[in-house]
Coordinates of C-alpha atoms and ligand atoms in Angstrom, one line a residue:
M1 CA 4.7 -73.4 -142.7
V2 CA 4.6 -76.3 -140.2
Q3 CA 2.0 -77.0 -137.6
H4 CA 1.8 -78.7 -134.2
D5 CA -0.9 -78.9 -131.6
V6 CA 1.4 -77.4 -129.0
V7 CA 4.4 -75.3 -129.6
I8 CA 6.7 -74.7 -126.6
V9 CA 9.5 -72.2 -127.0
G10 CA 12.2 -73.0 -124.5
A11 CA 13.6 -76.4 -123.5
G12 CA 14.8 -75.8 -120.0
L13 CA 13.1 -77.3 -117.0
A14 CA 9.9 -75.3 -117.5
G15 CA 9.5 -76.1 -121.2
Q16 CA 10.4 -79.8 -120.9
S17 CA 8.2 -80.2 -117.8
A18 CA 5.3 -78.7 -119.7
A19 CA 5.9 -80.9 -122.8
L20 CA 5.8 -84.0 -120.7
A21 CA 2.7 -82.9 -118.8
A22 CA 0.9 -82.0 -122.0
M23 CA 1.7 -85.4 -123.5
R24 CA 0.6 -87.2 -120.3
G25 CA -2.6 -85.2 -120.6
G26 CA -3.3 -86.8 -124.0
V27 CA -1.8 -84.3 -126.5
K28 CA 0.2 -86.3 -129.1
D29 CA 1.8 -83.5 -131.1
V30 CA 4.1 -81.4 -129.0
A31 CA 7.0 -79.4 -130.4
L32 CA 9.9 -77.9 -128.3
V33 CA 11.8 -75.0 -129.9
S34 CA 15.1 -74.0 -128.5
K35 CA 17.9 -71.7 -129.6
V36 CA 20.5 -74.0 -127.8
H37 CA 20.5 -77.7 -127.6
P38 CA 17.9 -78.6 -124.9
V39 CA 20.4 -79.9 -122.3
R40 CA 22.4 -76.7 -122.8
S41 CA 19.5 -74.6 -121.4
H42 CA 20.5 -72.5 -118.4
S43 CA 18.6 -74.9 -116.1
G44 CA 21.4 -77.3 -116.5
A45 CA 23.8 -74.9 -114.7
A46 CA 21.8 -74.8 -111.5
Q47 CA 23.9 -75.9 -108.6
G48 CA 22.5 -75.8 -105.1
G49 CA 19.2 -77.6 -105.0
I50 CA 15.4 -77.7 -105.3
A51 CA 13.2 -76.9 -102.3
A52 CA 10.6 -79.2 -100.9
A53 CA 9.4 -79.6 -97.3
L54 CA 10.2 -83.4 -97.1
G55 CA 11.4 -83.1 -93.5
N56 CA 14.3 -85.6 -94.1
S57 CA 16.8 -83.5 -92.3
D58 CA 14.4 -82.0 -89.8
P59 CA 11.0 -83.6 -89.3
G60 CA 9.6 -80.3 -88.0
D61 CA 9.4 -78.9 -91.6
T62 CA 6.0 -78.3 -93.2
T63 CA 4.7 -76.9 -96.5
E64 CA 3.1 -74.0 -94.5
S65 CA 6.5 -73.1 -93.3
H66 CA 7.9 -73.2 -96.8
E67 CA 5.0 -71.1 -98.0
F68 CA 5.5 -68.4 -95.3
D69 CA 9.3 -68.3 -95.9
T70 CA 8.6 -67.8 -99.6
I71 CA 6.2 -64.9 -99.0
K72 CA 8.4 -63.2 -96.5
G73 CA 11.5 -63.8 -98.6
G74 CA 9.7 -62.1 -101.5
D75 CA 9.1 -59.1 -99.3
Y76 CA 5.3 -59.5 -99.6
L77 CA 5.2 -58.9 -103.3
V78 CA 4.4 -62.6 -103.8
D79 CA 1.0 -63.6 -105.1
Q80 CA 0.2 -65.8 -102.1
D81 CA -2.2 -68.1 -103.9
A82 CA 0.5 -69.0 -106.4
A83 CA 3.0 -69.6 -103.6
T84 CA 0.6 -71.9 -101.8
I85 CA 0.3 -74.1 -105.0
M86 CA 4.0 -74.2 -105.5
T87 CA 5.0 -75.1 -101.9
E88 CA 2.1 -77.7 -101.5
S89 CA 3.1 -79.4 -104.7
A90 CA 6.8 -79.4 -103.9
P91 CA 7.1 -82.8 -102.1
D92 CA 5.2 -84.7 -104.8
M93 CA 7.2 -82.9 -107.5
V94 CA 10.5 -84.0 -106.0
Y95 CA 9.4 -87.6 -105.7
E96 CA 8.1 -87.6 -109.2
L97 CA 11.4 -86.3 -110.5
E98 CA 13.1 -89.0 -108.5
H99 CA 10.9 -91.6 -110.0
M100 CA 11.8 -90.3 -113.5
G101 CA 15.4 -91.2 -112.8
V102 CA 16.9 -88.0 -111.2
V103 CA 19.7 -89.1 -108.9
F104 CA 19.6 -87.0 -105.7
S105 CA 22.3 -87.0 -103.0
R106 CA 21.4 -89.2 -100.0
T107 CA 21.4 -89.2 -96.2
A108 CA 23.1 -92.0 -94.4
D109 CA 19.8 -93.9 -94.1
G110 CA 19.1 -93.6 -97.8
K111 CA 16.6 -90.7 -97.9
I112 CA 16.9 -87.7 -100.2
A113 CA 19.5 -85.4 -98.5
Q114 CA 18.5 -81.8 -97.7
R115 CA 20.7 -78.8 -96.9
P116 CA 19.9 -75.4 -95.4
F117 CA 19.5 -72.4 -97.8
G118 CA 19.0 -68.7 -97.2
G119 CA 15.7 -67.5 -95.9
H120 CA 14.4 -71.1 -95.4
A121 CA 13.6 -71.9 -91.8
Y122 CA 14.4 -75.6 -92.3
P123 CA 17.0 -77.5 -94.4
R124 CA 14.8 -78.2 -97.4
A125 CA 17.1 -78.0 -100.4
C126 CA 17.2 -81.4 -102.2
Y127 CA 20.4 -81.6 -104.2
A128 CA 22.7 -83.7 -106.4
A129 CA 26.0 -82.5 -105.0
D130 CA 26.4 -79.0 -106.6
R131 CA 25.1 -80.1 -110.0
T132 CA 21.4 -80.3 -109.3
G133 CA 20.2 -78.6 -112.5
H134 CA 22.3 -81.0 -114.6
A135 CA 20.8 -84.0 -112.9
L136 CA 17.2 -82.7 -113.3
L137 CA 17.6 -81.5 -116.9
H138 CA 19.1 -84.7 -118.1
G139 CA 16.6 -86.8 -116.2
L140 CA 13.7 -84.9 -117.9
F141 CA 15.3 -85.0 -121.3
E142 CA 15.4 -88.8 -121.2
Q143 CA 11.7 -88.7 -120.8
V144 CA 11.2 -86.1 -123.5
M145 CA 13.2 -88.3 -126.0
K146 CA 11.3 -91.4 -124.9
R147 CA 8.0 -89.7 -125.6
R148 CA 9.2 -88.5 -129.0
V149 CA 8.5 -84.8 -128.5
R150 CA 9.4 -83.0 -131.8
I151 CA 12.5 -81.0 -131.0
Y152 CA 13.6 -78.0 -133.0
S153 CA 17.1 -77.7 -131.6
E154 CA 19.0 -74.5 -132.5
W155 CA 16.0 -72.8 -133.9
Y156 CA 15.6 -69.2 -132.9
M157 CA 12.1 -67.7 -132.2
V158 CA 11.9 -64.3 -133.7
S159 CA 8.4 -63.2 -133.0
L160 CA 5.0 -64.3 -131.6
I161 CA 1.9 -64.3 -133.8
L162 CA -1.2 -63.0 -132.2
N163 CA -4.5 -62.7 -134.0
D164 CA -7.5 -61.2 -132.3
H165 CA -6.2 -61.7 -128.7
R166 CA -5.3 -65.3 -129.6
A167 CA -1.8 -66.8 -130.0
V168 CA -1.7 -68.7 -133.2
G169 CA 2.0 -69.3 -133.9
V170 CA 5.6 -68.1 -133.8
V171 CA 8.1 -67.1 -136.5
V172 CA 11.4 -69.0 -136.2
M173 CA 14.7 -69.1 -137.8
N174 CA 16.7 -72.2 -138.3
I175 CA 20.1 -71.1 -137.0
D176 CA 21.9 -73.7 -139.2
T177 CA 20.5 -72.5 -142.5
G178 CA 19.2 -69.0 -141.8
E179 CA 15.8 -70.2 -143.2
I180 CA 12.8 -68.3 -141.6
D181 CA 9.4 -70.0 -141.2
V182 CA 6.2 -70.0 -139.3
I183 CA 5.2 -72.7 -136.8
R184 CA 1.5 -72.7 -136.2
G185 CA 0.1 -74.1 -133.0
K186 CA -3.3 -74.4 -131.3
A187 CA -1.5 -73.5 -128.1
I188 CA 1.8 -71.5 -127.8
M189 CA 3.9 -71.5 -124.7
F190 CA 6.9 -69.5 -123.7
A191 CA 9.5 -71.0 -121.3
T192 CA 12.4 -68.8 -122.5
G193 CA 14.2 -68.1 -119.2
G194 CA 15.6 -64.9 -117.7
Y195 CA 17.4 -61.7 -118.7
G196 CA 20.5 -61.6 -116.5
R197 CA 22.7 -60.9 -119.6
A198 CA 21.7 -57.2 -119.4
F199 CA 24.3 -56.9 -116.6
R200 CA 28.1 -56.9 -116.7
I201 CA 28.6 -59.3 -113.8
T202 CA 26.2 -62.2 -114.1
T203 CA 25.9 -65.9 -113.5
N204 CA 23.6 -66.3 -116.5
A205 CA 24.3 -68.2 -119.7
F206 CA 24.8 -66.3 -122.9
A207 CA 21.2 -67.4 -123.9
S208 CA 19.5 -65.5 -121.0
T209 CA 18.6 -62.5 -123.0
G210 CA 14.9 -62.1 -122.3
D211 CA 13.8 -63.0 -125.9
G212 CA 10.4 -64.3 -124.8
L213 CA 9.6 -61.2 -122.8
I214 CA 10.4 -59.0 -125.7
A215 CA 8.5 -61.1 -128.3
A216 CA 5.4 -60.9 -126.0
Y217 CA 6.0 -57.2 -125.3
R218 CA 6.2 -56.4 -129.0
A219 CA 3.0 -58.2 -129.5
G220 CA 1.3 -55.8 -127.0
I221 CA 1.5 -57.9 -123.8
P222 CA 3.1 -56.2 -120.8
V223 CA 6.1 -57.5 -118.9
E224 CA 5.6 -57.7 -115.1
D225 CA 8.0 -56.6 -112.3
V226 CA 11.1 -56.5 -114.5
E227 CA 12.8 -54.0 -112.2
F228 CA 13.3 -56.9 -109.7
V229 CA 16.6 -58.5 -110.5
Q230 CA 18.3 -60.7 -108.0
F231 CA 21.9 -60.2 -107.3
H232 CA 23.4 -63.3 -105.9
P233 CA 26.0 -62.7 -103.1
T234 CA 28.6 -65.1 -104.3
G235 CA 29.8 -64.6 -107.8
L236 CA 33.5 -65.3 -108.4
Y237 CA 35.2 -61.9 -108.4
R238 CA 35.3 -60.2 -111.7
H239 CA 33.8 -63.2 -113.5
G240 CA 30.3 -63.4 -111.9
I241 CA 30.3 -67.2 -112.2
L242 CA 28.3 -68.7 -109.5
A243 CA 29.6 -70.3 -106.3
S244 CA 26.5 -71.9 -105.1
E245 CA 24.7 -70.7 -101.9
G246 CA 25.0 -74.4 -101.1
A247 CA 28.5 -73.5 -99.9
R248 CA 26.9 -71.3 -97.2
G249 CA 24.3 -74.0 -96.7
E250 CA 27.1 -76.3 -95.8
G251 CA 28.5 -73.7 -93.4
A252 CA 30.8 -71.4 -95.3
Y253 CA 31.5 -67.9 -93.9
L254 CA 31.5 -64.5 -95.5
I255 CA 34.4 -62.3 -94.5
N256 CA 35.4 -58.8 -95.5
G257 CA 38.9 -57.5 -96.3
K258 CA 39.7 -57.2 -92.6
G259 CA 38.8 -60.8 -91.9
E260 CA 35.5 -60.0 -90.1
R261 CA 32.4 -62.1 -90.4
F262 CA 30.4 -59.0 -91.3
M263 CA 26.9 -60.6 -91.5
E264 CA 26.8 -60.1 -87.7
K265 CA 26.0 -56.5 -88.4
Y266 CA 23.2 -57.1 -91.0
A267 CA 21.4 -60.3 -90.0
P268 CA 22.5 -61.3 -86.6
E269 CA 20.2 -64.3 -86.4
R270 CA 20.5 -65.9 -89.9
M271 CA 24.0 -64.6 -90.6
E272 CA 25.2 -65.9 -93.9
L273 CA 21.9 -67.7 -94.5
A274 CA 19.8 -64.5 -94.7
P275 CA 18.0 -64.1 -98.0
R276 CA 20.1 -63.1 -101.0
D277 CA 18.9 -59.5 -101.3
I278 CA 20.0 -58.8 -97.7
V279 CA 23.4 -60.6 -98.1
A280 CA 24.1 -58.9 -101.4
R281 CA 23.4 -55.5 -99.9
A282 CA 25.6 -56.2 -96.9
E283 CA 28.5 -57.1 -99.2
Q284 CA 28.0 -54.0 -101.3
T285 CA 27.9 -51.8 -98.2
E286 CA 31.1 -53.4 -96.9
I287 CA 32.7 -52.8 -100.3
D288 CA 31.4 -49.2 -100.6
E289 CA 32.5 -48.4 -97.0
G290 CA 36.1 -49.5 -97.9
H291 CA 36.1 -52.8 -96.1
G292 CA 36.6 -54.8 -99.3
G293 CA 39.5 -57.0 -100.2
E294 CA 41.6 -57.4 -103.4
D295 CA 41.5 -54.0 -105.0
G296 CA 38.6 -53.1 -102.7
G297 CA 35.8 -54.6 -104.8
A298 CA 35.5 -58.0 -103.3
V299 CA 34.6 -59.8 -100.1
Y300 CA 35.5 -63.5 -99.4
L301 CA 33.8 -66.8 -99.2
D302 CA 35.6 -68.9 -96.7
L303 CA 35.1 -72.7 -96.7
R304 CA 38.4 -73.8 -95.2
H305 CA 36.9 -75.0 -91.9
L306 CA 34.6 -77.4 -93.8
G307 CA 37.5 -79.6 -94.6
R308 CA 38.6 -81.3 -97.8
E309 CA 36.3 -84.3 -97.6
R310 CA 33.1 -82.4 -97.2
I311 CA 34.1 -79.9 -100.0
M312 CA 35.0 -82.8 -102.3
E313 CA 31.7 -84.6 -101.7
R314 CA 29.2 -81.8 -101.6
L315 CA 30.8 -78.9 -103.6
P316 CA 33.2 -80.4 -106.1
Q317 CA 32.0 -78.3 -109.0
I318 CA 32.5 -74.9 -107.4
R319 CA 35.9 -75.9 -106.2
E320 CA 36.8 -76.7 -109.8
L321 CA 35.3 -73.4 -111.0
A322 CA 37.3 -71.4 -108.5
R323 CA 40.5 -73.2 -109.4
D324 CA 39.9 -72.7 -113.2
F325 CA 38.8 -69.0 -113.0
L326 CA 40.7 -67.6 -110.0
G327 CA 43.5 -70.1 -109.7
L328 CA 42.6 -70.7 -106.0
D329 CA 41.7 -73.9 -104.2
M330 CA 38.9 -73.3 -101.7
I331 CA 40.2 -76.1 -99.5
E332 CA 43.1 -73.8 -98.7
N333 CA 42.1 -70.3 -99.5
P334 CA 39.2 -67.9 -99.0
I335 CA 37.7 -67.1 -102.4
P336 CA 37.2 -63.4 -103.6
I337 CA 33.5 -62.9 -104.5
Q338 CA 31.1 -60.1 -105.3
P339 CA 27.3 -59.7 -106.0
T340 CA 26.4 -61.0 -109.4
A341 CA 23.1 -60.6 -111.4
H342 CA 21.5 -64.0 -111.1
Y343 CA 17.7 -64.2 -111.4
S344 CA 15.0 -62.3 -113.1
M345 CA 11.9 -62.0 -110.9
G346 CA 10.1 -60.3 -113.7
G347 CA 8.5 -61.9 -116.7
V348 CA 5.5 -62.4 -118.9
P349 CA 2.5 -62.2 -116.5
T350 CA 0.5 -65.4 -116.0
N351 CA -2.3 -66.7 -113.8
R352 CA -1.9 -69.8 -111.6
D353 CA -2.8 -72.1 -114.5
G354 CA 0.0 -70.7 -116.7
Q355 CA -2.3 -68.7 -119.0
V356 CA -0.7 -65.4 -120.1
V357 CA -2.7 -62.4 -118.8
Y358 CA -2.4 -58.9 -120.2
D359 CA -4.1 -56.3 -118.0
E360 CA -4.7 -55.2 -114.4
K361 CA -7.7 -57.6 -114.2
N362 CA -5.6 -60.6 -115.3
T363 CA -7.6 -61.2 -118.5
P364 CA -6.1 -64.2 -120.3
I365 CA -5.0 -64.3 -123.9
D366 CA -6.5 -67.2 -125.7
G367 CA -4.0 -70.0 -126.5
F368 CA -1.0 -68.4 -124.9
F369 CA 0.9 -69.8 -121.9
A370 CA 4.1 -69.2 -120.1
A371 CA 6.1 -70.6 -117.2
G372 CA 9.6 -70.6 -115.6
E373 CA 12.0 -67.8 -115.1
G374 CA 10.7 -65.9 -118.2
A375 CA 7.2 -65.8 -116.7
C376 CA 5.8 -64.0 -113.7
V377 CA 3.2 -65.9 -111.8
S378 CA 4.9 -64.1 -108.9
V379 CA 5.8 -66.8 -106.5
H380 CA 9.0 -65.0 -105.8
G381 CA 7.7 -61.4 -105.5
A382 CA 10.5 -59.0 -105.0
N383 CA 13.2 -61.5 -104.1
R384 CA 13.4 -65.2 -104.8
L385 CA 14.6 -67.7 -102.2
G386 CA 17.4 -70.0 -103.4
T387 CA 16.1 -73.4 -104.6
N388 CA 12.6 -72.1 -105.2
S389 CA 13.1 -71.5 -108.9
L390 CA 14.0 -75.0 -110.0
L391 CA 10.8 -75.8 -108.0
E392 CA 8.8 -73.1 -109.8
A393 CA 10.1 -74.2 -113.2
T394 CA 9.0 -77.8 -112.6
V395 CA 5.8 -77.2 -110.7
Y396 CA 4.5 -74.4 -112.9
G397 CA 5.9 -76.0 -116.1
N398 CA 4.0 -79.1 -115.2
R399 CA 0.8 -77.3 -114.3
T400 CA 0.9 -75.3 -117.5
G401 CA 1.4 -78.4 -119.5
R402 CA -1.7 -79.8 -117.9
T403 CA -3.7 -76.7 -118.5
I404 CA -2.6 -76.8 -122.2
A405 CA -3.8 -80.5 -122.4
R406 CA -7.2 -79.5 -121.1
Y407 CA -7.3 -76.5 -123.4
I408 CA -6.5 -78.7 -126.5
K409 CA -9.1 -81.2 -125.5
E410 CA -11.9 -79.0 -124.2
G411 CA -11.4 -75.3 -124.7
Y412 CA -9.8 -75.0 -128.1
Q413 CA -12.1 -73.7 -130.8
S414 CA -10.7 -73.9 -134.3
A415 CA -9.1 -70.5 -135.0
N416 CA -9.8 -70.4 -138.8
T417 CA -7.0 -67.8 -138.9
D418 CA -6.9 -65.9 -142.1
P419 CA -3.7 -67.2 -143.9
A420 CA -2.7 -63.6 -144.4
V421 CA -2.0 -63.3 -140.7
F422 CA 0.8 -65.8 -141.1
T423 CA 2.2 -64.5 -144.3
D424 CA 2.2 -60.9 -142.8
A425 CA 4.0 -62.1 -139.7
L426 CA 6.5 -64.0 -141.8
K427 CA 7.1 -60.9 -144.0
K428 CA 7.5 -58.6 -141.0
A429 CA 9.9 -61.0 -139.2
T430 CA 11.9 -61.6 -142.3
A431 CA 12.2 -57.8 -142.9
Y432 CA 13.4 -57.4 -139.3
V433 CA 16.1 -60.1 -139.6
E434 CA 17.2 -58.7 -143.0
R435 CA 17.4 -55.2 -141.5
M436 CA 19.6 -56.5 -138.7
R437 CA 21.8 -58.5 -141.2
S438 CA 22.3 -55.6 -143.5
M439 CA 23.2 -53.0 -140.8
D440 CA 26.3 -51.2 -142.1
G441 CA 26.8 -48.1 -139.9
P442 CA 30.0 -47.0 -138.0
E443 CA 29.0 -48.3 -134.5
S444 CA 30.2 -51.7 -133.1
I445 CA 27.7 -54.1 -131.7
G446 CA 30.3 -55.4 -129.2
D447 CA 31.0 -51.9 -127.8
I448 CA 27.3 -51.2 -127.4
R449 CA 26.7 -54.5 -125.6
T450 CA 29.7 -53.8 -123.2
E451 CA 28.4 -50.3 -122.5
L452 CA 24.8 -51.5 -121.9
K453 CA 26.0 -54.1 -119.4
D454 CA 28.2 -51.5 -117.7
V455 CA 25.5 -48.8 -117.3
M456 CA 23.0 -51.4 -116.1
M457 CA 25.4 -52.8 -113.5
D458 CA 26.6 -49.4 -112.3
K459 CA 23.3 -47.5 -112.3
C460 CA 20.7 -50.2 -111.8
G461 CA 22.6 -52.7 -109.6
V462 CA 22.4 -53.7 -105.9
Y463 CA 21.7 -50.1 -104.9
R464 CA 19.8 -47.6 -107.0
V465 CA 19.1 -43.9 -106.7
E466 CA 17.0 -41.4 -108.7
S467 CA 19.8 -39.4 -110.2
E468 CA 21.6 -42.5 -111.6
L469 CA 18.4 -44.0 -112.9
T470 CA 17.5 -40.8 -114.7
E471 CA 21.0 -40.8 -116.2
L472 CA 20.5 -44.4 -117.2
T473 CA 17.4 -43.7 -119.1
G474 CA 19.3 -41.2 -121.2
D475 CA 22.2 -43.6 -121.6
L476 CA 19.8 -46.2 -122.9
R477 CA 18.3 -43.8 -125.5
D478 CA 21.9 -43.0 -126.7
L479 CA 22.8 -46.7 -126.9
R480 CA 19.6 -47.3 -128.9
A481 CA 20.5 -44.5 -131.3
R482 CA 23.9 -46.0 -131.7
F483 CA 22.5 -49.5 -132.2
D484 CA 20.5 -48.1 -135.1
N485 CA 23.8 -47.1 -136.6
A486 CA 25.7 -50.3 -136.0
K487 CA 27.4 -52.7 -138.3
L488 CA 27.2 -56.4 -138.8
T489 CA 30.3 -57.8 -140.5
D490 CA 28.9 -61.3 -141.1
K491 CA 26.3 -61.1 -143.8
G492 CA 26.0 -64.9 -144.2
K493 CA 23.0 -67.1 -143.5
R494 CA 24.6 -70.2 -142.0
F495 CA 25.1 -70.1 -138.2
N496 CA 25.4 -66.3 -138.2
T497 CA 26.0 -65.9 -134.5
E498 CA 26.7 -62.2 -135.0
L499 CA 23.2 -61.8 -136.3
L500 CA 21.7 -63.7 -133.3
E501 CA 23.8 -61.6 -130.9
A502 CA 22.6 -58.4 -132.6
M503 CA 18.9 -59.5 -132.1
E504 CA 19.6 -60.4 -128.5
L505 CA 21.2 -57.0 -127.9
D506 CA 18.2 -55.4 -129.5
H507 CA 16.0 -57.3 -127.0
L508 CA 18.2 -56.4 -124.0
L509 CA 18.3 -52.7 -124.9
E510 CA 14.5 -52.6 -125.1
L511 CA 13.9 -54.6 -121.9
S512 CA 16.5 -52.5 -120.1
E513 CA 14.4 -49.4 -120.7
A514 CA 11.5 -51.1 -119.0
I515 CA 13.7 -52.2 -116.1
A516 CA 15.1 -48.7 -115.7
L517 CA 11.7 -47.0 -115.8
G518 CA 10.2 -49.6 -113.4
A519 CA 13.1 -48.9 -111.0
L520 CA 12.9 -45.2 -111.3
Q521 CA 9.1 -45.1 -110.6
R522 CA 9.2 -47.5 -107.7
K523 CA 10.1 -45.0 -105.0
E524 CA 10.6 -47.5 -102.2
S525 CA 13.0 -50.4 -101.3
R526 CA 11.6 -53.9 -101.5
G527 CA 13.4 -57.2 -101.9
G528 CA 15.9 -57.0 -104.7
H529 CA 15.1 -53.3 -105.5
A530 CA 17.0 -51.1 -103.1
R531 CA 16.8 -47.3 -103.4
T532 CA 19.2 -45.3 -101.3
D533 CA 16.9 -42.3 -101.7
Y534 CA 13.8 -44.3 -100.5
P535 CA 15.3 -46.9 -98.1
D536 CA 11.9 -48.1 -96.7
R537 CA 9.3 -50.3 -98.1
D538 CA 6.1 -48.4 -98.9
D539 CA 3.1 -50.7 -98.8
K540 CA 0.7 -47.8 -99.1
N541 CA 1.9 -46.9 -102.6
F542 CA 3.9 -49.8 -103.9
L543 CA 2.4 -53.0 -102.7
Q544 CA 1.6 -53.6 -106.4
H545 CA 3.0 -55.3 -109.4
T546 CA 4.5 -53.2 -112.2
L547 CA 3.2 -53.8 -115.7
A548 CA 5.3 -52.2 -118.5
Y549 CA 3.6 -51.8 -121.8
R550 CA 5.4 -51.0 -125.0
N551 CA 4.6 -47.7 -126.8
E552 CA 4.7 -47.4 -130.6
D553 CA 8.2 -45.9 -130.5
G554 CA 9.6 -48.8 -128.4
T555 CA 9.6 -46.8 -125.0
P556 CA 7.7 -48.3 -122.0
S557 CA 4.8 -46.9 -120.0
L558 CA 3.8 -48.3 -116.7
K559 CA 0.6 -49.5 -115.0
Y560 CA 0.2 -51.3 -111.7
K561 CA -1.9 -54.2 -110.5
P562 CA -2.7 -55.5 -107.0
V563 CA -0.8 -58.2 -105.2
V564 CA -2.8 -61.3 -104.2
I565 CA -2.8 -61.6 -100.4
T566 CA -4.6 -64.6 -98.9
K567 CA -3.0 -65.5 -95.5
Y568 CA -0.1 -63.3 -94.5
E569 CA -0.5 -59.5 -94.1
P570 CA 2.8 -57.7 -94.8
K571 CA 5.0 -57.3 -91.8
E572 CA 8.4 -55.9 -91.2
R573 CA 11.0 -58.3 -92.6
T574 CA 13.9 -59.1 -90.2
Y575 CA 16.3 -62.0 -90.1
Ligands
FAD601 C1 24.4 -70.6 -112.5 C2 22.9 -70.8 -112.0 C3 22.7 -71.6 -110.9 C4 21.4 -71.7 -110.4 N1 21.1 -72.6 -109.4 C5 19.9 -72.7 -108.9 C6 19.6 -73.6 -107.9 O1 20.4 -74.3 -107.3 N2 18.3 -73.8 -107.5 C7 17.3 -73.1 -108.1 O2 16.1 -73.2 -107.7 N3 17.5 -72.2 -109.1 C8 18.8 -72.1 -109.5 N4 19.0 -71.2 -110.6 C9 17.9 -70.6 -111.3 C10 17.3 -71.7 -112.2 O3 18.2 -72.5 -112.7 C11 16.5 -71.0 -113.4 O4 15.6 -70.0 -112.9 C12 15.6 -72.1 -114.1 O5 16.4 -73.3 -114.3 C13 15.0 -71.5 -115.3 O6 14.4 -72.5 -116.1 P1 13.6 -72.2 -117.4 O7 13.1 -73.5 -117.9 O8 12.6 -71.1 -117.1 O9 14.7 -71.4 -118.4 P2 16.1 -71.9 -119.0 O10 16.6 -73.1 -118.4 O11 16.9 -70.7 -118.9 O12 15.7 -72.2 -120.5 C14 15.4 -71.2 -121.4 C15 15.1 -71.9 -122.7 O13 14.6 -71.0 -123.6 C16 15.2 -71.1 -124.9 N5 15.1 -69.8 -125.6 C17 15.3 -68.6 -125.1 N6 15.1 -67.6 -126.1 C18 14.8 -68.3 -127.2 C19 14.5 -68.0 -128.5 N7 14.5 -66.7 -128.9 N8 14.3 -68.9 -129.4 C20 14.3 -70.2 -129.1 N9 14.6 -70.6 -127.8 C21 14.8 -69.7 -126.9 C22 16.6 -71.5 -124.5 O14 17.2 -72.2 -125.6 C23 16.4 -72.5 -123.4 O15 16.0 -73.8 -123.9 C24 20.3 -71.0 -111.1 C25 20.6 -70.2 -112.1 C26 21.9 -70.0 -112.6 C27 22.1 -69.1 -113.7

């Protein structure tokens, strides 16, 4: 067993920001655990930008405007106090990142350049061409290395150890050797990212499998609002790979199979720059009504009028991606695209200080913290605006790191945990891993994963309806039964990726049940959750966050908690 003051699981922007903030706050012994090398975290794939009301492109911009756009964009399910903190902190955050060495694209007069993004009233996306996440993550990682944060790279967190409502450690597996051990901590933080991999078409990295949510869920903590999944309007057709909203920010059009700019019908004012939920639904409607292109399942992103120079300067990466995956050059051709699962609005519930909370009254769990996409402080509510999540990961990562530093200095009382708690947790996790490794039934893990992604995409996608969601619940039970009869061919210890994938599938299967039940019970349409049988938002019954708790048998049951409304009463949402 090893021990650190602070153990952070997840080394994307949220985890790294927290590690740095905790160290700046005086904590000396911080460990970062990551199943992939830190700079391979999904944050590094972010393309379009990070939001902050700097006013460099339009001096009229204000943090209040950013705050309002965020709340309206989230269809009023946003906890408004949390959104206020995020948007007010944004300008300082971006300057701080710049001072750390992050290279942003510039305006002609040398300021940080800003481009328009969906749902934002002003151009406020600060960017590094279309490789913003890469620039941010590498900038932060230099600081993390300089400060000598202890890094467990390619270590897999298997479970969370709670004792008496207090987090005291995690069980981890060294992927290289297969060795399983306990890491004890005075404070434990999860920054484990999203769960987009539950869907067939997704922009998400292979690692985005909701591990942190499930580790918390299995320890008795609920997951919040997991039925809210954002479908991004522009995934490369059939691949799901992202073509950044930055393309539309730069002026690209969306056209259907008949060559019409169809957004006229759905968001006449904001057109292509309406929020993502609205644009994704518009595309899906065009496709469903037979106006799609290719074999009917695609619409097109058209950049031709932007010209070669602008595309090469501002959007070089997505041009390359389209050439590599579709064999098409966006300088000359419209690109077939479709909605793709992109962002997980749901996560482990936290308060504004990054403490994990576990009930309707937001009671914190001692020593347990979370931030980033795998957490739900609910700044995005029912639909995240583009560029707000790099912002959330850095602002709330930072803020949580500071809370942790205060906790270690002032709030922490020696846990005196009975050593049996750790040996029991280790035994349980080892038995779990061994059970997975020794699976020897007739079913194939690969087939089950493919079918899971298919049913989630087809029955819990852009549009949802009761009959399909009910069917989905049955499908998920069947898949679970088949999973229990699956086979692992690699029985080895070293770098057993088949074993990791089996555990990740186990997580996604369990989380999908919570997603499906949340979607089934939420009999309204709000943000990213669109029910064709309940097309309207229902504030009377559903202006509430969903909390899904795990029953003994692994099935979920739901409770609800109120949304924090400070300034803006819910209104009809038009663009
Ligand atoms: C293609 C793409 C483009 C995007 N573009 C933008 C954009 O332009 N602007 C914007 O604001 N947002 C964008 N987003 C969203 C944004 O990038 C993410 O929401 C954000 O970076 C998440 O950061 P994070 O630190 O919470 O998680 P991640 O960066 O996903 O990191 C998760 C970490 O957890 C670790 N981990 C997970 N499970 C385990 C486990 N079991 N054991 C050990 N470690 C584990 C991983 O190794 C990783 O280090 C984009 C997302 C995608 C997919």
